[in-house]
mmCIF file of C-alpha atoms in Angstrom:
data_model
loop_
_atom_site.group_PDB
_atom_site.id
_atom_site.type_symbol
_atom_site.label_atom_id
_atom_site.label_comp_id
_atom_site.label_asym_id
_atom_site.label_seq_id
_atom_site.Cartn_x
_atom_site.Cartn_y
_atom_site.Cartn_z
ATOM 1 C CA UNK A 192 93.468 -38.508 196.526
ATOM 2 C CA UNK A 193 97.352 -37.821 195.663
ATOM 3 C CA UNK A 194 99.505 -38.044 198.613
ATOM 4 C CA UNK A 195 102.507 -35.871 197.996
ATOM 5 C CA UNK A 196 105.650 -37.689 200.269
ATOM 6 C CA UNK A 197 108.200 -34.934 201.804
ATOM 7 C CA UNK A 198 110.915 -34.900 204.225
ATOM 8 C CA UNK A 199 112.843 -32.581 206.593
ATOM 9 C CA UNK A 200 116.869 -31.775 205.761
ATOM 10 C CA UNK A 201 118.987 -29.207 207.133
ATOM 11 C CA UNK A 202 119.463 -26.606 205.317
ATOM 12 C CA UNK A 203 121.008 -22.773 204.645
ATOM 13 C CA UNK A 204 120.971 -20.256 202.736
ATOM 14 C CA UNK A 205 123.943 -19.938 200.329
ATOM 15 C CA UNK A 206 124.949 -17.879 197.242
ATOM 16 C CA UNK A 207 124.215 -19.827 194.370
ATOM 17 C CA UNK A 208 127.351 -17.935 192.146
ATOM 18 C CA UNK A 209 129.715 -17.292 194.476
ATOM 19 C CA UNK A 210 133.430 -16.556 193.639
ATOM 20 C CA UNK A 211 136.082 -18.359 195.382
ATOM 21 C CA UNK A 212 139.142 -16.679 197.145
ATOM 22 C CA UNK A 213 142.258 -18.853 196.528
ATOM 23 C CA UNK A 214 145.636 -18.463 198.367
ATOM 24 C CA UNK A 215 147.874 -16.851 195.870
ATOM 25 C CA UNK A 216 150.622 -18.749 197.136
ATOM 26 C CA UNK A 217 152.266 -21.419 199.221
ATOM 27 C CA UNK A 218 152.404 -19.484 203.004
ATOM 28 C CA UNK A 219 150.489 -19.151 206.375
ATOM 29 C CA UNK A 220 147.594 -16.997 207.012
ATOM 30 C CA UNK A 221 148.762 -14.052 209.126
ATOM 31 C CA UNK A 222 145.237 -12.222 209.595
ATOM 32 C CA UNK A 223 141.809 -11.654 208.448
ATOM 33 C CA UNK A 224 140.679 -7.975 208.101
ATOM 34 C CA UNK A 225 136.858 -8.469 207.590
ATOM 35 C CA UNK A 226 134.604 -10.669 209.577
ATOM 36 C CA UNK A 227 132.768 -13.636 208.320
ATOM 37 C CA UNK A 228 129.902 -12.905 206.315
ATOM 38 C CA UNK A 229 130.631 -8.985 205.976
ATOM 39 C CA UNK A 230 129.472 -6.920 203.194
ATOM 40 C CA UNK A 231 132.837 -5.896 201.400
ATOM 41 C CA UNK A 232 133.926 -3.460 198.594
ATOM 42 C CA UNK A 233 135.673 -3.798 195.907
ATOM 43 C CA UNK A 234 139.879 -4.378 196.214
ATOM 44 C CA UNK A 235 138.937 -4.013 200.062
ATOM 45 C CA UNK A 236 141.454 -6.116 201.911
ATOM 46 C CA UNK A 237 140.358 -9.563 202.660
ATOM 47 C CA UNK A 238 143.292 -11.447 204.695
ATOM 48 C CA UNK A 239 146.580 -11.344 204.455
ATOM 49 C CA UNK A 240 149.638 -14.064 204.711
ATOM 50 C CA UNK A 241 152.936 -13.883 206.777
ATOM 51 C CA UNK A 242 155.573 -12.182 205.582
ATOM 52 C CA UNK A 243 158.367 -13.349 207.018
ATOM 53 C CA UNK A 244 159.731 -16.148 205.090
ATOM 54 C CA UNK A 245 159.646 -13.775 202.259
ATOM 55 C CA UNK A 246 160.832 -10.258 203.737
ATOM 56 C CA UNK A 247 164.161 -12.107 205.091
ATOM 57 C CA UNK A 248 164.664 -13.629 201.484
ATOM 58 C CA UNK A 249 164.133 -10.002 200.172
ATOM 59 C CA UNK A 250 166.693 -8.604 202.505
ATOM 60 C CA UNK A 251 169.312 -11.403 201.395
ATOM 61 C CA UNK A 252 168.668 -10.742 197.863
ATOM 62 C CA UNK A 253 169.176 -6.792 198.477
ATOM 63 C CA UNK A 254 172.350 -7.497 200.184
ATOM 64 C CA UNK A 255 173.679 -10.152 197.223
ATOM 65 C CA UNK A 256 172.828 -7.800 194.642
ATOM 66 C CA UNK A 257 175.029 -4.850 196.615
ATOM 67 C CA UNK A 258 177.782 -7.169 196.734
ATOM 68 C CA UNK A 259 177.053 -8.535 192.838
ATOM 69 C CA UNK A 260 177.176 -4.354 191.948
ATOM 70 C CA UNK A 261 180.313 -3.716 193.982
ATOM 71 C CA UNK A 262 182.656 -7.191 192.476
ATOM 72 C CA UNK A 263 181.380 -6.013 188.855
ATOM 73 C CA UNK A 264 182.659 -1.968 189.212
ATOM 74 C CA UNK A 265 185.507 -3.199 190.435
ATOM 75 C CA UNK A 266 186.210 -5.679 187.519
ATOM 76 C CA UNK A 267 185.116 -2.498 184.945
ATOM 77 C CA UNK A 268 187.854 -0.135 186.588
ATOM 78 C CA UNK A 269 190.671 -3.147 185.931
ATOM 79 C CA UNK A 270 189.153 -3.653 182.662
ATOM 80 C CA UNK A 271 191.363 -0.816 181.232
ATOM 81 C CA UNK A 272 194.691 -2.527 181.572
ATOM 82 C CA UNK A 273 194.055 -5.889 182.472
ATOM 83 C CA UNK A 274 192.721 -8.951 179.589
ATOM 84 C CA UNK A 275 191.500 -10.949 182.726
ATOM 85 C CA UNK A 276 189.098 -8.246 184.586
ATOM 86 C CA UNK A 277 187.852 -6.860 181.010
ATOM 87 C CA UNK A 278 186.666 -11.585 180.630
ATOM 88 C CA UNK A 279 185.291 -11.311 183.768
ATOM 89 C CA UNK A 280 183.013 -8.412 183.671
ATOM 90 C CA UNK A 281 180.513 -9.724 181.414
ATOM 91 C CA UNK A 282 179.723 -12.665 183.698
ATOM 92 C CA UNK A 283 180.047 -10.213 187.060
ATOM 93 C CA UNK A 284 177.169 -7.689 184.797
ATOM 94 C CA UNK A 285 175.398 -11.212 184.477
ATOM 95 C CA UNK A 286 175.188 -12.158 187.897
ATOM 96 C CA UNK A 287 174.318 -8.098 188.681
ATOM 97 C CA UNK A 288 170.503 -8.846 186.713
ATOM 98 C CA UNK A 289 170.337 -12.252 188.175
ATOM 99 C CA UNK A 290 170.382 -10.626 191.750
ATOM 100 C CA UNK A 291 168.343 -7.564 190.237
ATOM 101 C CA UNK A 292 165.362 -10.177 188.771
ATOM 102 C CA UNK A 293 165.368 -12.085 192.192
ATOM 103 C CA UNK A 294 165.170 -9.217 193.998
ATOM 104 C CA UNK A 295 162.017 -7.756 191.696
ATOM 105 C CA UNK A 296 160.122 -11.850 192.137
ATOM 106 C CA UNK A 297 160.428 -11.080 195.389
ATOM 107 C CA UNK A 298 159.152 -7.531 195.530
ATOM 108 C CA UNK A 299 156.077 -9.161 193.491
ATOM 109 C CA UNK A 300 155.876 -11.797 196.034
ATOM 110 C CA UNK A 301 155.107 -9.585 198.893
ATOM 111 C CA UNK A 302 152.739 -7.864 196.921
ATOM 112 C CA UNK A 303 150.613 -10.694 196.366
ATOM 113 C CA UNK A 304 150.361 -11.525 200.489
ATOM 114 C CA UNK A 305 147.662 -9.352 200.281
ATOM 115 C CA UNK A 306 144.635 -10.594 199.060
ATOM 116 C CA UNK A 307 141.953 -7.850 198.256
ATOM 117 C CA UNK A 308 137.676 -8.466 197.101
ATOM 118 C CA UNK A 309 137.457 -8.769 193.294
ATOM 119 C CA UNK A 310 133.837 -7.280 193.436
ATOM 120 C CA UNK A 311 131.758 -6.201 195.838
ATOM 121 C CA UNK A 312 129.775 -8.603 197.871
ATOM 122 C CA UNK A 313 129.618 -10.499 201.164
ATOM 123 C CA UNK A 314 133.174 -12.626 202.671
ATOM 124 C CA UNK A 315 131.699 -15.815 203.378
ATOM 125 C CA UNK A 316 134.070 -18.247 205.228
ATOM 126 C CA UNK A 317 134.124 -19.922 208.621
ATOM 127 C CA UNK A 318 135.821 -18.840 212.294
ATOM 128 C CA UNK A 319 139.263 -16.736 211.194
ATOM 129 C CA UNK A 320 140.655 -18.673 214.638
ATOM 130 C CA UNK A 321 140.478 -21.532 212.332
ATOM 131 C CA UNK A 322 142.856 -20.301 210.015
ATOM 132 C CA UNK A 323 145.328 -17.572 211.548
ATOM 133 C CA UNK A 324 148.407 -19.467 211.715
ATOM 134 C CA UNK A 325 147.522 -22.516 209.394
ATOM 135 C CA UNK A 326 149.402 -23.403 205.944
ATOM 136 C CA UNK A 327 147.812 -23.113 203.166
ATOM 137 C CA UNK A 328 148.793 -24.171 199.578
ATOM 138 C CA UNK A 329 148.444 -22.150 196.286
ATOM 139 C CA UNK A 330 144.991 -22.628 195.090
ATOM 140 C CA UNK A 331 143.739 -23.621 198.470
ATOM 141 C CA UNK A 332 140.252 -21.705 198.747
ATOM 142 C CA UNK A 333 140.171 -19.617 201.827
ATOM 143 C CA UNK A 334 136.846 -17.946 201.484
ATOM 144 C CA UNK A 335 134.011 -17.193 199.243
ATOM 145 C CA UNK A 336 132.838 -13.909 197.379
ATOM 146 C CA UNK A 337 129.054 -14.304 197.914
ATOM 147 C CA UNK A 338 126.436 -11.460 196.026
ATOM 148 C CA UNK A 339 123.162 -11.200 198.197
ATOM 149 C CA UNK A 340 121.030 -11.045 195.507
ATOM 150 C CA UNK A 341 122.172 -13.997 194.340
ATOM 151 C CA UNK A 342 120.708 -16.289 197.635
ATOM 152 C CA UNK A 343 119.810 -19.792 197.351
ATOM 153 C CA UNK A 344 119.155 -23.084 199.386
ATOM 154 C CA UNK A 345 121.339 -25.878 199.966
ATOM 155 C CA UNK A 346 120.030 -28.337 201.434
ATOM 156 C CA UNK A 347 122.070 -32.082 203.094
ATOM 157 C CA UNK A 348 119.480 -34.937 202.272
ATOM 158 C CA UNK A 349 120.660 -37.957 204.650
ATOM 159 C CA UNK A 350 120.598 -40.707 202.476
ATOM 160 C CA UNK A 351 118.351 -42.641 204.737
ATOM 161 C CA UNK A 352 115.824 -40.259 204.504
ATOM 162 C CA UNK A 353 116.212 -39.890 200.299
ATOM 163 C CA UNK A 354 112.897 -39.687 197.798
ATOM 164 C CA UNK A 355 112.403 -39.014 194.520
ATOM 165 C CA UNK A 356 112.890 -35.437 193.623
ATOM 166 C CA UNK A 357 112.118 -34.095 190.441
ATOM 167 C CA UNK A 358 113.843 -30.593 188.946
ATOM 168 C CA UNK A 359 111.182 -27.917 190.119
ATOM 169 C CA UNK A 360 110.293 -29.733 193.522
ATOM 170 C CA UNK A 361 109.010 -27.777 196.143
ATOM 171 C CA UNK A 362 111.275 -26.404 198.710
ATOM 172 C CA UNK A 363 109.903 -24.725 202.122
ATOM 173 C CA UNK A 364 112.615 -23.225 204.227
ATOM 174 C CA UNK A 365 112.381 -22.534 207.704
ATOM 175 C CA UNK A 366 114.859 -20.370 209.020
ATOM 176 C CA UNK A 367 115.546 -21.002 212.907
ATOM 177 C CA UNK A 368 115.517 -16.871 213.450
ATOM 178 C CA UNK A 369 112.213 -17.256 211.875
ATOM 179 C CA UNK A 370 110.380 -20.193 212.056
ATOM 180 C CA UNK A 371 106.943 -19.463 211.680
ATOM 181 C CA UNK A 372 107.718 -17.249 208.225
ATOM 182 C CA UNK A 373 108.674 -19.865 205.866
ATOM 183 C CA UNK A 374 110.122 -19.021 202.554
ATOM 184 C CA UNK A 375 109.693 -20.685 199.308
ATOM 185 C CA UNK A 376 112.080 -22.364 196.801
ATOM 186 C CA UNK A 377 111.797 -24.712 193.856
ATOM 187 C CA UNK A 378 114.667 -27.475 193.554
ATOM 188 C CA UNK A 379 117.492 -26.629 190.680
ATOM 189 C CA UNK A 380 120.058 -29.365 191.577
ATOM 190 C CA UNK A 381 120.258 -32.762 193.038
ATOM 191 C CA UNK A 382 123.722 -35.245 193.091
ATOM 192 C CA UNK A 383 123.799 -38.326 192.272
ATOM 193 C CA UNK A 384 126.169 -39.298 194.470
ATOM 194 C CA UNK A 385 126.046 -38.714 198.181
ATOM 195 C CA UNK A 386 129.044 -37.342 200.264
ATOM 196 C CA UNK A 387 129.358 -36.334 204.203
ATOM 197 C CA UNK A 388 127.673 -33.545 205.081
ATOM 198 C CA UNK A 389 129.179 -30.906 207.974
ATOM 199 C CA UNK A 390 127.168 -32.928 210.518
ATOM 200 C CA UNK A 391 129.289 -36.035 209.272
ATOM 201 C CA UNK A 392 126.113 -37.566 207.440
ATOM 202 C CA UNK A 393 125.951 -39.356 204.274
ATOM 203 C CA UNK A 394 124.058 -36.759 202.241
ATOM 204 C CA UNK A 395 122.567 -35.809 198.688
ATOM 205 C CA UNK A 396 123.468 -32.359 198.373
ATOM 206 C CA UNK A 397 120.269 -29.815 196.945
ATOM 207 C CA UNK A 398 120.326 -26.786 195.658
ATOM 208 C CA UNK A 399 117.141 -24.665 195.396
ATOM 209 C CA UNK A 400 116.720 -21.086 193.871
ATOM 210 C CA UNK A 401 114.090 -18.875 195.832
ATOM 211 C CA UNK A 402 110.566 -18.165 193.484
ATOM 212 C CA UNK A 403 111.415 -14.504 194.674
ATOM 213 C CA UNK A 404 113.775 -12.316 196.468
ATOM 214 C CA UNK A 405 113.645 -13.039 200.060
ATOM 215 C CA UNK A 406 114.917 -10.015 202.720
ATOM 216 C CA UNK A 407 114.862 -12.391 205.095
ATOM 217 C CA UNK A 408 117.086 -14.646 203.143
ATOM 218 C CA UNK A 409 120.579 -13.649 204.395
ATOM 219 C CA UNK A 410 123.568 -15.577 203.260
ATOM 220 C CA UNK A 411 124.790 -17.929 206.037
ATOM 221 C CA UNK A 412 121.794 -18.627 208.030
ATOM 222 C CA UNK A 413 120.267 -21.815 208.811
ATOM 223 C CA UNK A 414 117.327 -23.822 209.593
ATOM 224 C CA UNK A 415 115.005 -26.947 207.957
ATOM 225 C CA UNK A 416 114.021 -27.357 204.615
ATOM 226 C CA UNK A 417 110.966 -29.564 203.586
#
């Protein structure tokens, strides 16, 4: 008689395509508008990052540029009798778009603290106490854009517990909200190389696509895959 070997993983259900939502720039996150794994429309404001650093620069530019205007009319009404004011003008009208370009970067900059959904779908990201206030670098991703109908499995394989899987394994799920209802995957994605998982485990990390679309499957929920 075959025996067929298994083993029990921690799992959770995940988007299998989900988008990622980079900082836009260097800066520290100021505050998070939606809650963690809320269903979110499209160019609906995500999080935003502090603007102080930037608004202070703005204000300094605005006041450089009002001082850049003022030196270059008064050079222009010398101009008429004096060889000297008439040579300096062009570089005073040079400096004037120097201080009008910073001050437009700027203006740009602040727009871009604000970082809005792409699409529709579901913010997926951890505890916002665990990033109000933190730096973050340009590229850093801050949160995922997740589409429900799009649900998968990963599952964290400790290394100790490894067999051999084959693409199109079996994968039972059973969600801790609902334990005795389990749902049914087949595997999609196995690496080759294992890494920690959030429990601090070394891990091969699964993926598994569900045979059909699961209600009960909601992105961010957890429980033990077989």
């Amino acid at each position: 008689l075959p025996v067929r070997m298994s083993v029990l993983a921690p799992a959770e259900v995940i988007a299998l395509d989900a988008q990622a939502i980079a900082a836009p720039m260097d800066g520290v996150i100021k505050a998070f508008h939606v809650a963690p794994n809320q269903a979110v429309k499209q160019n609906e404001l995500l999080f935003t990052l502090d603007d102080t650093t930037i608004a202070a620069r703005r204000d300094i530019a605005g006041k450089a540029l009002e001082v850049a205007r003022a030196d270059a009319l008064l050079a222009a009404q010398k101009a008429f009798d004096s060889d000297r004011s008439r040579a300096e003008l062009a570089v005073l009208q040079g400096k004037v778009k120097e201080r009008e370009a910073e001050l437009a970067y700027l203006g740009q900059q602040l727009g871009r603290l604000e970082v809005r959904a792409p699409r529709d779908g579901i913010a997926v990201y951890g505890d916002p106490n665990d990033w109000v206030g933190r730096p973050v670098v340009t590229g850093e991703r801050i949160a995922q854009l997740a589409d429900p109908r799009d649900a998968g499995v990963l599952v964290w394989l400790p290394v100790a517990d490894a067999i051999n899987l084959e693409p199109g394994a079996a994968i039972r799920l059973f969600l801790h909200v609902a334990p005795l209802s389990p749902l049914d995957a087949r595997l999609t994605q196995t690496t080759y190389q294992s890494m920690l998982s959030p429990d601090g485990v070394a891990s091969y990390r699964i993926r598994g696509a569900f045979a059909r679309a699961e209600a009960e499957a909601r992105i961010g929920l957890k429980g033990t895959a077989k």
